[in-house]
PDB file of C-alpha atoms and ligand atoms in Angstrom:
ATOM      1  CA  MET A   1       0.000   0.000   0.000  1.00  0.00           C
ATOM      2  CA  SER A   2       1.318   3.443  -0.908  1.00  0.00           C
ATOM      3  CA  SER A   3       1.985   5.606   2.148  1.00  0.00           C
ATOM      4  CA  SER A   4       0.073   8.423   0.464  1.00  0.00           C
ATOM      5  CA  ILE A   5      -3.094   6.404   1.073  1.00  0.00           C
ATOM      6  CA  VAL A   6      -4.243   6.787   4.656  1.00  0.00           C
ATOM      7  CA  LEU A   7      -7.519   4.889   4.392  1.00  0.00           C
ATOM      8  CA  GLN A   8      -8.276   1.933   2.156  1.00  0.00           C
ATOM      9  CA  VAL A   9     -11.795   0.500   2.084  1.00  0.00           C
ATOM     10  CA  GLU A  10     -12.484  -2.574  -0.016  1.00  0.00           C
ATOM     11  CA  ASN A  11     -15.767  -4.342  -0.737  1.00  0.00           C
ATOM     12  CA  LEU A  12     -17.292  -3.102   2.505  1.00  0.00           C
ATOM     13  CA  VAL A  13     -20.711  -4.616   3.159  1.00  0.00           C
ATOM     14  CA  LYS A  14     -23.257  -4.073   5.928  1.00  0.00           C
ATOM     15  CA  THR A  15     -26.448  -6.050   6.162  1.00  0.00           C
ATOM     16  CA  TYR A  16     -28.415  -5.237   9.315  1.00  0.00           C
ATOM     17  CA  ASP A  17     -30.178  -7.952  11.294  1.00  0.00           C
ATOM     18  CA  ASN A  18     -33.516  -6.808   9.854  1.00  0.00           C
ATOM     19  CA  GLY A  19     -32.220  -7.651   6.357  1.00  0.00           C
ATOM     20  CA  VAL A  20     -31.557  -4.047   5.244  1.00  0.00           C
ATOM     21  CA  GLU A  21     -28.518  -3.997   2.957  1.00  0.00           C
ATOM     22  CA  ALA A  22     -27.264  -0.562   3.971  1.00  0.00           C
ATOM     23  CA  VAL A  23     -23.803  -0.828   2.351  1.00  0.00           C
ATOM     24  CA  LYS A  24     -23.459  -3.052  -0.701  1.00  0.00           C
ATOM     25  CA  GLY A  25     -19.762  -3.502  -1.437  1.00  0.00           C
ATOM     26  CA  VAL A  26     -18.134  -0.086  -1.200  1.00  0.00           C
ATOM     27  CA  SER A  27     -14.473   0.507  -2.168  1.00  0.00           C
ATOM     28  CA  PHE A  28     -12.484   3.743  -1.963  1.00  0.00           C
ATOM     29  CA  ASN A  29      -9.128   5.171  -0.900  1.00  0.00           C
ATOM     30  CA  VAL A  30      -8.527   8.400   0.994  1.00  0.00           C
ATOM     31  CA  ASN A  31      -5.204  10.151   0.447  1.00  0.00           C
ATOM     32  CA  ARG A  32      -3.148  11.414   3.354  1.00  0.00           C
ATOM     33  CA  GLY A  33      -3.846  15.100   4.020  1.00  0.00           C
ATOM     34  CA  GLU A  34      -6.923  15.479   1.825  1.00  0.00           C
ATOM     35  CA  VAL A  35     -10.452  16.514   2.690  1.00  0.00           C
ATOM     36  CA  PHE A  36     -12.640  13.674   1.442  1.00  0.00           C
ATOM     37  CA  GLY A  37     -16.402  14.134   1.230  1.00  0.00           C
ATOM     38  CA  ILE A  38     -19.073  11.444   1.308  1.00  0.00           C
ATOM     39  CA  LEU A  39     -22.302  12.758  -0.174  1.00  0.00           C
ATOM     40  CA  GLY A  40     -25.627  11.106  -0.752  1.00  0.00           C
ATOM     41  CA  PRO A  41     -29.328  11.333   0.019  1.00  0.00           C
ATOM     42  CA  ASN A  42     -30.662  10.225   3.398  1.00  0.00           C
ATOM     43  CA  GLY A  43     -30.529   6.459   3.718  1.00  0.00           C
ATOM     44  CA  ALA A  44     -27.689   6.108   1.176  1.00  0.00           C
ATOM     45  CA  GLY A  45     -25.475   4.377   3.753  1.00  0.00           C
ATOM     46  CA  LYS A  46     -23.050   7.192   4.630  1.00  0.00           C
ATOM     47  CA  THR A  47     -23.326   6.958   8.413  1.00  0.00           C
ATOM     48  CA  THR A  48     -23.188   3.160   8.346  1.00  0.00           C
ATOM     49  CA  THR A  49     -20.020   3.328   6.231  1.00  0.00           C
ATOM     50  CA  LEU A  50     -18.348   5.895   8.503  1.00  0.00           C
ATOM     51  CA  GLU A  51     -19.311   4.072  11.688  1.00  0.00           C
ATOM     52  CA  MET A  52     -17.903   0.781  10.406  1.00  0.00           C
ATOM     53  CA  ILE A  53     -14.609   2.547   9.633  1.00  0.00           C
ATOM     54  CA  GLU A  54     -14.654   4.140  13.099  1.00  0.00           C
ATOM     55  CA  GLY A  55     -15.214   0.748  14.692  1.00  0.00           C
ATOM     56  CA  LEU A  56     -18.615   1.738  16.070  1.00  0.00           C
ATOM     57  CA  ARG A  57     -20.599  -0.845  14.068  1.00  0.00           C
ATOM     58  CA  PRO A  58     -19.533  -4.375  13.174  1.00  0.00           C
ATOM     59  CA  ILE A  59     -18.996  -4.976   9.468  1.00  0.00           C
ATOM     60  CA  THR A  60     -20.695  -7.786   7.555  1.00  0.00           C
ATOM     61  CA  SER A  61     -17.698  -8.244   5.237  1.00  0.00           C
ATOM     62  CA  GLY A  62     -14.897  -6.329   3.571  1.00  0.00           C
ATOM     63  CA  THR A  63     -11.553  -4.776   4.438  1.00  0.00           C
ATOM     64  CA  ILE A  64     -10.678  -1.474   6.139  1.00  0.00           C
ATOM     65  CA  ILE A  65      -7.021  -0.431   6.422  1.00  0.00           C
ATOM     66  CA  LEU A  66      -6.368   2.851   8.246  1.00  0.00           C
ATOM     67  CA  ASP A  67      -2.824   4.210   8.572  1.00  0.00           C
ATOM     68  CA  GLY A  68      -1.587   0.735   7.621  1.00  0.00           C
ATOM     69  CA  ILE A  69      -3.611  -1.018  10.333  1.00  0.00           C
ATOM     70  CA  ASN A  70      -6.424  -3.503   9.755  1.00  0.00           C
ATOM     71  CA  ALA A  71      -9.334  -1.736  11.428  1.00  0.00           C
ATOM     72  CA  VAL A  72     -11.464  -4.835  11.863  1.00  0.00           C
ATOM     73  CA  GLN A  73      -8.701  -6.796  13.598  1.00  0.00           C
ATOM     74  CA  HIS A  74      -7.359  -3.883  15.686  1.00  0.00           C
ATOM     75  CA  PRO A  75     -10.244  -1.555  16.601  1.00  0.00           C
ATOM     76  CA  TYR A  76      -8.433  -0.088  19.625  1.00  0.00           C
ATOM     77  CA  LYS A  77      -5.351   0.846  17.604  1.00  0.00           C
ATOM     78  CA  ILE A  78      -7.687   2.596  15.181  1.00  0.00           C
ATOM     79  CA  LYS A  79      -9.442   4.553  17.936  1.00  0.00           C
ATOM     80  CA  GLU A  80      -6.065   5.994  18.989  1.00  0.00           C
ATOM     81  CA  ARG A  81      -5.521   7.310  15.470  1.00  0.00           C
ATOM     82  CA  ILE A  82      -8.880   8.839  14.645  1.00  0.00           C
ATOM     83  CA  GLY A  83     -11.023  11.719  15.853  1.00  0.00           C
ATOM     84  CA  ILE A  84     -14.787  11.281  15.850  1.00  0.00           C
ATOM     85  CA  GLN A  85     -17.112  14.241  16.108  1.00  0.00           C
ATOM     86  CA  LEU A  86     -19.892  13.652  18.603  1.00  0.00           C
ATOM     87  CA  GLN A  87     -23.099  15.647  18.676  1.00  0.00           C
ATOM     88  CA  SER A  88     -22.738  18.425  21.260  1.00  0.00           C
ATOM     89  CA  SER A  89     -25.869  17.128  23.017  1.00  0.00           C
ATOM     90  CA  SER A  90     -23.824  14.110  24.100  1.00  0.00           C
ATOM     91  CA  PHE A  91     -21.411  16.233  26.164  1.00  0.00           C
ATOM     92  CA  PHE A  92     -21.874  16.786  29.873  1.00  0.00           C
ATOM     93  CA  GLN A  93     -23.727  20.090  29.803  1.00  0.00           C
ATOM     94  CA  ASN A  94     -22.530  21.257  33.228  1.00  0.00           C
ATOM     95  CA  LEU A  95     -18.799  20.890  32.727  1.00  0.00           C
ATOM     96  CA  ARG A  96     -16.649  23.775  31.518  1.00  0.00           C
ATOM     97  CA  LEU A  97     -14.993  23.521  28.108  1.00  0.00           C
ATOM     98  CA  ASN A  98     -11.477  23.281  29.546  1.00  0.00           C
ATOM     99  CA  GLU A  99     -12.647  20.509  31.911  1.00  0.00           C
ATOM    100  CA  LEU A 100     -14.264  18.579  29.060  1.00  0.00           C
ATOM    101  CA  ILE A 101     -11.092  18.813  26.957  1.00  0.00           C
ATOM    102  CA  GLU A 102      -9.093  17.489  29.914  1.00  0.00           C
ATOM    103  CA  MET A 103     -11.598  14.668  30.347  1.00  0.00           C
ATOM    104  CA  PHE A 104     -11.302  13.660  26.688  1.00  0.00           C
ATOM    105  CA  ALA A 105      -7.505  13.811  26.894  1.00  0.00           C
ATOM    106  CA  ALA A 106      -7.608  11.566  29.968  1.00  0.00           C
ATOM    107  CA  LEU A 107      -9.786   9.064  28.108  1.00  0.00           C
ATOM    108  CA  TYR A 108      -7.130   8.888  25.404  1.00  0.00           C
ATOM    109  CA  GLY A 109      -4.335   8.850  27.975  1.00  0.00           C
ATOM    110  CA  CYS A 110      -2.699  11.896  26.416  1.00  0.00           C
ATOM    111  CA  LYS A 111      -1.732  15.330  27.658  1.00  0.00           C
ATOM    112  CA  VAL A 112      -3.098  18.455  26.025  1.00  0.00           C
ATOM    113  CA  ASP A 113      -3.068  22.167  26.725  1.00  0.00           C
ATOM    114  CA  PRO A 114      -6.836  22.872  26.792  1.00  0.00           C
ATOM    115  CA  LEU A 115      -6.346  26.610  26.211  1.00  0.00           C
ATOM    116  CA  LYS A 116      -4.153  26.031  23.160  1.00  0.00           C
ATOM    117  CA  LEU A 117      -6.683  23.592  21.690  1.00  0.00           C
ATOM    118  CA  LEU A 118      -9.602  25.933  22.408  1.00  0.00           C
ATOM    119  CA  ASP A 119      -7.591  28.794  20.879  1.00  0.00           C
ATOM    120  CA  ASP A 120      -7.118  26.693  17.722  1.00  0.00           C
ATOM    121  CA  VAL A 121     -10.899  26.580  17.273  1.00  0.00           C
ATOM    122  CA  GLY A 122     -11.493  30.213  18.308  1.00  0.00           C
ATOM    123  CA  LEU A 123     -12.925  29.404  21.744  1.00  0.00           C
ATOM    124  CA  LYS A 124     -10.137  30.470  24.116  1.00  0.00           C
ATOM    125  CA  ASP A 125     -12.314  33.108  25.765  1.00  0.00           C
ATOM    126  CA  LYS A 126     -14.992  30.475  26.367  1.00  0.00           C
ATOM    127  CA  ALA A 127     -12.700  28.088  28.246  1.00  0.00           C
ATOM    128  CA  ARG A 128     -14.693  28.507  31.470  1.00  0.00           C
ATOM    129  CA  ALA A 129     -18.110  28.442  29.779  1.00  0.00           C
ATOM    130  CA  MET A 130     -20.366  25.391  29.802  1.00  0.00           C
ATOM    131  CA  VAL A 131     -21.529  23.680  26.604  1.00  0.00           C
ATOM    132  CA  LYS A 132     -25.128  24.748  27.248  1.00  0.00           C
ATOM    133  CA  GLU A 133     -24.005  28.402  27.135  1.00  0.00           C
ATOM    134  CA  LEU A 134     -22.578  28.113  23.596  1.00  0.00           C
ATOM    135  CA  SER A 135     -24.211  29.099  20.303  1.00  0.00           C
ATOM    136  CA  GLY A 136     -24.722  26.495  17.563  1.00  0.00           C
ATOM    137  CA  GLY A 137     -21.511  27.454  15.769  1.00  0.00           C
ATOM    138  CA  GLN A 138     -19.499  27.477  18.998  1.00  0.00           C
ATOM    139  CA  LYS A 139     -20.830  24.020  19.902  1.00  0.00           C
ATOM    140  CA  GLN A 140     -19.744  22.681  16.513  1.00  0.00           C
ATOM    141  CA  ARG A 141     -16.294  24.254  16.883  1.00  0.00           C
ATOM    142  CA  PHE A 142     -16.015  22.761  20.355  1.00  0.00           C
ATOM    143  CA  SER A 143     -17.013  19.301  19.160  1.00  0.00           C
ATOM    144  CA  ILE A 144     -14.305  19.587  16.484  1.00  0.00           C
ATOM    145  CA  ALA A 145     -11.786  20.548  19.188  1.00  0.00           C
ATOM    146  CA  THR A 146     -12.625  17.337  21.047  1.00  0.00           C
ATOM    147  CA  THR A 147     -11.791  15.316  17.923  1.00  0.00           C
ATOM    148  CA  LEU A 148      -8.270  16.780  17.947  1.00  0.00           C
ATOM    149  CA  VAL A 149      -7.198  15.940  21.530  1.00  0.00           C
ATOM    150  CA  ASN A 150      -5.383  12.739  20.516  1.00  0.00           C
ATOM    151  CA  ASN A 151      -3.645  14.410  17.550  1.00  0.00           C
ATOM    152  CA  PRO A 152      -5.448  12.064  15.147  1.00  0.00           C
ATOM    153  CA  VAL A 153      -4.328  10.955  11.706  1.00  0.00           C
ATOM    154  CA  VAL A 154      -7.891  11.117  10.349  1.00  0.00           C
ATOM    155  CA  VAL A 155     -10.810  13.177  11.638  1.00  0.00           C
ATOM    156  CA  PHE A 156     -14.379  12.134  10.801  1.00  0.00           C
ATOM    157  CA  LEU A 157     -16.980  14.920  10.713  1.00  0.00           C
ATOM    158  CA  ASP A 158     -20.629  13.987  10.206  1.00  0.00           C
ATOM    159  CA  GLU A 159     -22.563  16.974   8.816  1.00  0.00           C
ATOM    160  CA  PRO A 160     -20.404  19.507  10.706  1.00  0.00           C
ATOM    161  CA  THR A 161     -22.286  22.607   9.519  1.00  0.00           C
ATOM    162  CA  THR A 162     -25.910  21.458   9.542  1.00  0.00           C
ATOM    163  CA  GLY A 163     -28.155  24.083  11.131  1.00  0.00           C
ATOM    164  CA  LEU A 164     -25.573  26.875  11.235  1.00  0.00           C
ATOM    165  CA  ASP A 165     -26.009  30.401   9.877  1.00  0.00           C
ATOM    166  CA  PRO A 166     -23.918  31.315   6.787  1.00  0.00           C
ATOM    167  CA  GLN A 167     -21.323  33.200   8.857  1.00  0.00           C
ATOM    168  CA  ALA A 168     -20.764  30.250  11.197  1.00  0.00           C
ATOM    169  CA  ARG A 169     -20.634  27.857   8.230  1.00  0.00           C
ATOM    170  CA  ARG A 170     -17.913  29.874   6.521  1.00  0.00           C
ATOM    171  CA  ASN A 171     -16.050  30.051   9.828  1.00  0.00           C
ATOM    172  CA  LEU A 172     -16.187  26.268  10.113  1.00  0.00           C
ATOM    173  CA  TRP A 173     -14.925  25.890   6.550  1.00  0.00           C
ATOM    174  CA  GLU A 174     -11.881  27.936   7.586  1.00  0.00           C
ATOM    175  CA  LEU A 175     -11.369  25.722  10.617  1.00  0.00           C
ATOM    176  CA  ILE A 176     -11.557  22.558   8.499  1.00  0.00           C
ATOM    177  CA  GLY A 177      -9.041  24.138   6.110  1.00  0.00           C
ATOM    178  CA  GLN A 178      -6.705  24.777   9.059  1.00  0.00           C
ATOM    179  CA  ILE A 179      -7.035  21.165  10.211  1.00  0.00           C
ATOM    180  CA  ARG A 180      -6.017  20.029   6.742  1.00  0.00           C
ATOM    181  CA  GLU A 181      -3.091  22.485   6.729  1.00  0.00           C
ATOM    182  CA  ARG A 182      -1.669  20.824   9.838  1.00  0.00           C
ATOM    183  CA  GLY A 183      -1.574  17.586   7.844  1.00  0.00           C
ATOM    184  CA  THR A 184      -4.643  15.901   9.327  1.00  0.00           C
ATOM    185  CA  THR A 185      -6.881  14.043   6.878  1.00  0.00           C
ATOM    186  CA  VAL A 186     -10.558  14.970   7.096  1.00  0.00           C
ATOM    187  CA  VAL A 187     -13.442  12.711   6.046  1.00  0.00           C
ATOM    188  CA  LEU A 188     -16.776  14.493   6.174  1.00  0.00           C
ATOM    189  CA  THR A 189     -20.396  14.128   5.174  1.00  0.00           C
ATOM    190  CA  THR A 190     -22.548  17.054   4.146  1.00  0.00           C
ATOM    191  CA  HIS A 191     -25.812  17.804   2.399  1.00  0.00           C
ATOM    192  CA  TYR A 192     -24.505  21.193   1.224  1.00  0.00           C
ATOM    193  CA  MET A 193     -23.112  20.949  -2.287  1.00  0.00           C
ATOM    194  CA  ASP A 194     -21.434  24.377  -2.151  1.00  0.00           C
ATOM    195  CA  GLU A 195     -19.661  23.215   0.987  1.00  0.00           C
ATOM    196  CA  ALA A 196     -18.481  19.994  -0.649  1.00  0.00           C
ATOM    197  CA  GLN A 197     -17.341  21.914  -3.715  1.00  0.00           C
ATOM    198  CA  SER A 198     -15.405  24.452  -1.717  1.00  0.00           C
ATOM    199  CA  LEU A 199     -13.902  22.159   0.939  1.00  0.00           C
ATOM    200  CA  CYS A 200     -13.340  18.719  -0.553  1.00  0.00           C
ATOM    201  CA  ASP A 201     -10.387  17.595  -2.639  1.00  0.00           C
ATOM    202  CA  ARG A 202     -12.378  14.534  -3.676  1.00  0.00           C
ATOM    203  CA  ILE A 203     -15.932  13.360  -3.227  1.00  0.00           C
ATOM    204  CA  ALA A 204     -17.627   9.968  -3.191  1.00  0.00           C
ATOM    205  CA  ILE A 205     -21.320  10.125  -4.048  1.00  0.00           C
ATOM    206  CA  MET A 206     -23.293   7.296  -2.462  1.00  0.00           C
ATOM    207  CA  ASP A 207     -26.755   6.112  -3.391  1.00  0.00           C
ATOM    208  CA  ASP A 208     -28.598   3.019  -2.241  1.00  0.00           C
ATOM    209  CA  GLY A 209     -25.550   1.540  -0.475  1.00  0.00           C
ATOM    210  CA  LYS A 210     -23.148   2.011  -3.392  1.00  0.00           C
ATOM    211  CA  ILE A 211     -20.648   4.601  -4.574  1.00  0.00           C
ATOM    212  CA  VAL A 212     -21.986   5.946  -7.861  1.00  0.00           C
ATOM    213  CA  ALA A 213     -19.154   8.451  -8.535  1.00  0.00           C
ATOM    214  CA  LEU A 214     -15.796   9.344  -7.012  1.00  0.00           C
ATOM    215  CA  ASP A 215     -13.608  12.222  -8.183  1.00  0.00           C
ATOM    216  CA  SER A 216     -12.672  15.844  -7.526  1.00  0.00           C
ATOM    217  CA  PRO A 217     -15.605  18.300  -7.593  1.00  0.00           C
ATOM    218  CA  GLY A 218     -14.210  19.904 -10.786  1.00  0.00           C
ATOM    219  CA  GLN A 219     -13.912  16.545 -12.547  1.00  0.00           C
ATOM    220  CA  LEU A 220     -17.407  15.462 -11.483  1.00  0.00           C
ATOM    221  CA  ILE A 221     -18.827  18.679 -12.953  1.00  0.00           C
ATOM    222  CA  ARG A 222     -16.802  18.275 -16.157  1.00  0.00           C
ATOM    223  CA  GLN A 223     -18.032  14.687 -16.502  1.00  0.00           C
ATOM    224  CA  LEU A 224     -21.648  15.869 -16.104  1.00  0.00           C
ATOM    225  CA  LEU A 225     -21.174  18.514 -18.795  1.00  0.00           C
ATOM    226  CA  ALA A 226     -19.530  15.939 -21.082  1.00  0.00           C
ATOM    227  CA  ARG A 227     -22.708  13.840 -20.708  1.00  0.00           C
ATOM    228  CA  GLY A 228     -24.568  16.714 -22.370  1.00  0.00           C
ATOM    229  CA  PHE A 229     -26.027  18.320 -19.246  1.00  0.00           C
ATOM    230  CA  THR A 230     -27.649  21.726 -19.679  1.00  0.00           C
ATOM    231  CA  PRO A 231     -28.632  23.717 -16.573  1.00  0.00           C
ATOM    232  CA  ARG A 232     -32.370  24.006 -15.927  1.00  0.00           C
ATOM    233  CA  THR A 233     -32.175  27.588 -14.736  1.00  0.00           C
ATOM    234  CA  GLU A 234     -30.208  30.632 -15.734  1.00  0.00           C
ATOM    235  CA  VAL A 235     -26.757  30.541 -14.153  1.00  0.00           C
ATOM    236  CA  HIS A 236     -26.030  33.627 -12.049  1.00  0.00           C
ATOM    237  CA  ALA A 237     -22.560  34.909 -11.294  1.00  0.00           C
ATOM    238  CA  ALA A 238     -23.546  35.181  -7.599  1.00  0.00           C
ATOM    239  CA  THR A 239     -25.751  33.157  -5.256  1.00  0.00           C
ATOM    240  CA  LEU A 240     -28.367  34.163  -2.711  1.00  0.00           C
ATOM    241  CA  GLU A 241     -25.829  33.260  -0.035  1.00  0.00           C
ATOM    242  CA  ASP A 242     -23.447  35.815  -1.569  1.00  0.00           C
ATOM    243  CA  VAL A 243     -26.238  38.413  -1.255  1.00  0.00           C
ATOM    244  CA  PHE A 244     -26.870  37.406   2.363  1.00  0.00           C
ATOM    245  CA  LEU A 245     -23.188  37.626   3.299  1.00  0.00           C
ATOM    246  CA  ASP A 246     -22.738  40.911   1.415  1.00  0.00           C
ATOM    247  CA  LEU A 247     -25.642  42.471   3.335  1.00  0.00           C
ATOM    248  CA  THR A 248     -24.984  40.996   6.767  1.00  0.00           C
ATOM    249  CA  GLY A 249     -21.181  40.710   6.664  1.00  0.00           C
ATOM    250  CA  LYS A 250     -18.889  37.777   7.230  1.00  0.00           C
ATOM    251  CA  THR A 251     -18.228  38.523  10.884  1.00  0.00           C
ATOM    252  CA  LEU A 252     -19.100  35.683  13.223  1.00  0.00           C
ATOM    253  CA  ARG A 253     -22.127  36.511  15.379  1.00  0.00           C
ATOM    254  CA  ASP A 254     -21.511  34.044  18.191  1.00  0.00           C
TER     255      ASP A 254
HETATM  256  P1  LIG B 301     -27.275   7.843   5.627  1.00  0.00           P
HETATM  257  O1  LIG B 301     -26.260   8.152   6.671  1.00  0.00           O
HETATM  258  O2  LIG B 301     -26.730   7.951   4.230  1.00  0.00           O
HETATM  259  O3  LIG B 301     -28.530   8.629   5.789  1.00  0.00           O
HETATM  260  P2  LIG B 301     -27.583   5.294   6.999  1.00  0.00           P
HETATM  261  O4  LIG B 301     -26.264   4.626   6.979  1.00  0.00           O
HETATM  262  O5  LIG B 301     -27.998   5.990   8.247  1.00  0.00           O
HETATM  263  O6  LIG B 301     -27.681   6.298   5.736  1.00  0.00           O
HETATM  264  O7  LIG B 301     -28.721   4.232   6.647  1.00  0.00           O
HETATM  265  C1  LIG B 301     -28.642   3.363   5.510  1.00  0.00           C
HETATM  266  C2  LIG B 301     -29.793   2.368   5.569  1.00  0.00           C
HETATM  267  O8  LIG B 301     -29.617   1.500   6.689  1.00  0.00           O
HETATM  268  C3  LIG B 301     -31.164   3.017   5.729  1.00  0.00           C
HETATM  269  O9  LIG B 301     -32.090   2.268   4.991  1.00  0.00           O
HETATM  270  C4  LIG B 301     -31.431   2.871   7.217  1.00  0.00           C
HETATM  271  O10 LIG B 301     -32.810   2.823   7.479  1.00  0.00           O
HETATM  272  C5  LIG B 301     -30.758   1.552   7.543  1.00  0.00           C
HETATM  273  N1  LIG B 301     -30.266   1.494   8.936  1.00  0.00           N
HETATM  274  C6  LIG B 301     -29.434   2.367   9.548  1.00  0.00           C
HETATM  275  N2  LIG B 301     -29.179   1.976  10.806  1.00  0.00           N
HETATM  276  C7  LIG B 301     -29.847   0.817  10.992  1.00  0.00           C
HETATM  277  C8  LIG B 301     -29.968  -0.100  12.093  1.00  0.00           C
HETATM  278  N3  LIG B 301     -29.332   0.116  13.259  1.00  0.00           N
HETATM  279  N4  LIG B 301     -30.746  -1.185  11.930  1.00  0.00           N
HETATM  280  C9  LIG B 301     -31.383  -1.411  10.762  1.00  0.00           C
HETATM  281  N5  LIG B 301     -31.301  -0.605   9.676  1.00  0.00           N
HETATM  282  C10 LIG B 301     -30.549   0.496   9.789  1.00  0.00           C
END
């Protein structure tokens, strides 16, 4: 395996006990240091795929190699190397952010400087705040901070910007860009196509348990045009989101 490949998934299958074939033989590689997006409609099998890679759900069959380690045979070695974003509702609401970071670090058996980590995600001045006191965007930034405590090789983000206002979304895009700049690979899911286009080096599109396309956003668009696609509506040089951000500014509100 080339060392530029950090995650290798081959013929991954998940059939749930109720007979649902959620993942039907999925294969893909993620390169070291890239932002890799998994897109697809609800029910496509994205979460099942991610959670099998993360070791949270048993696989039916297939192979997962992460950072050269067989994830199915060595789930604990994998957990040391990955960061998983939890929903902020699963944090203890009455602990302060610096205490929660210390708790996560203790779980991983590693030492971190909570203030440095909170500073990295723009939350240094909230170190003594509780999760319940944070805005939606701050909660998302905090949950990303918790994925970084063990200095992971790959971070998995499941819909990191869902429900955020445009300013907070753009702010999170910057944060994800910074995580990539420090050499950490990011695998994310999103329902926002502009987000995938702007953030992801490559994208896998899933439908009905299978990958139906995998390439860079630019290549996927070129392939669509080569198939003779013509846009249904007039193409504008700006979007409504551009209007919104022009009128309300890019400054974070939380
Ligand atoms: P996505 O994340 O793309 O929305 P999921 O991986 O959550 O898709 O779900 C894929 C399919 O597997 C869906 O049909 C869903 O209903 C089914 N599914 C998900 N979790 C379970 C489960 N624990 N037991 C049975 N079926 C499940």
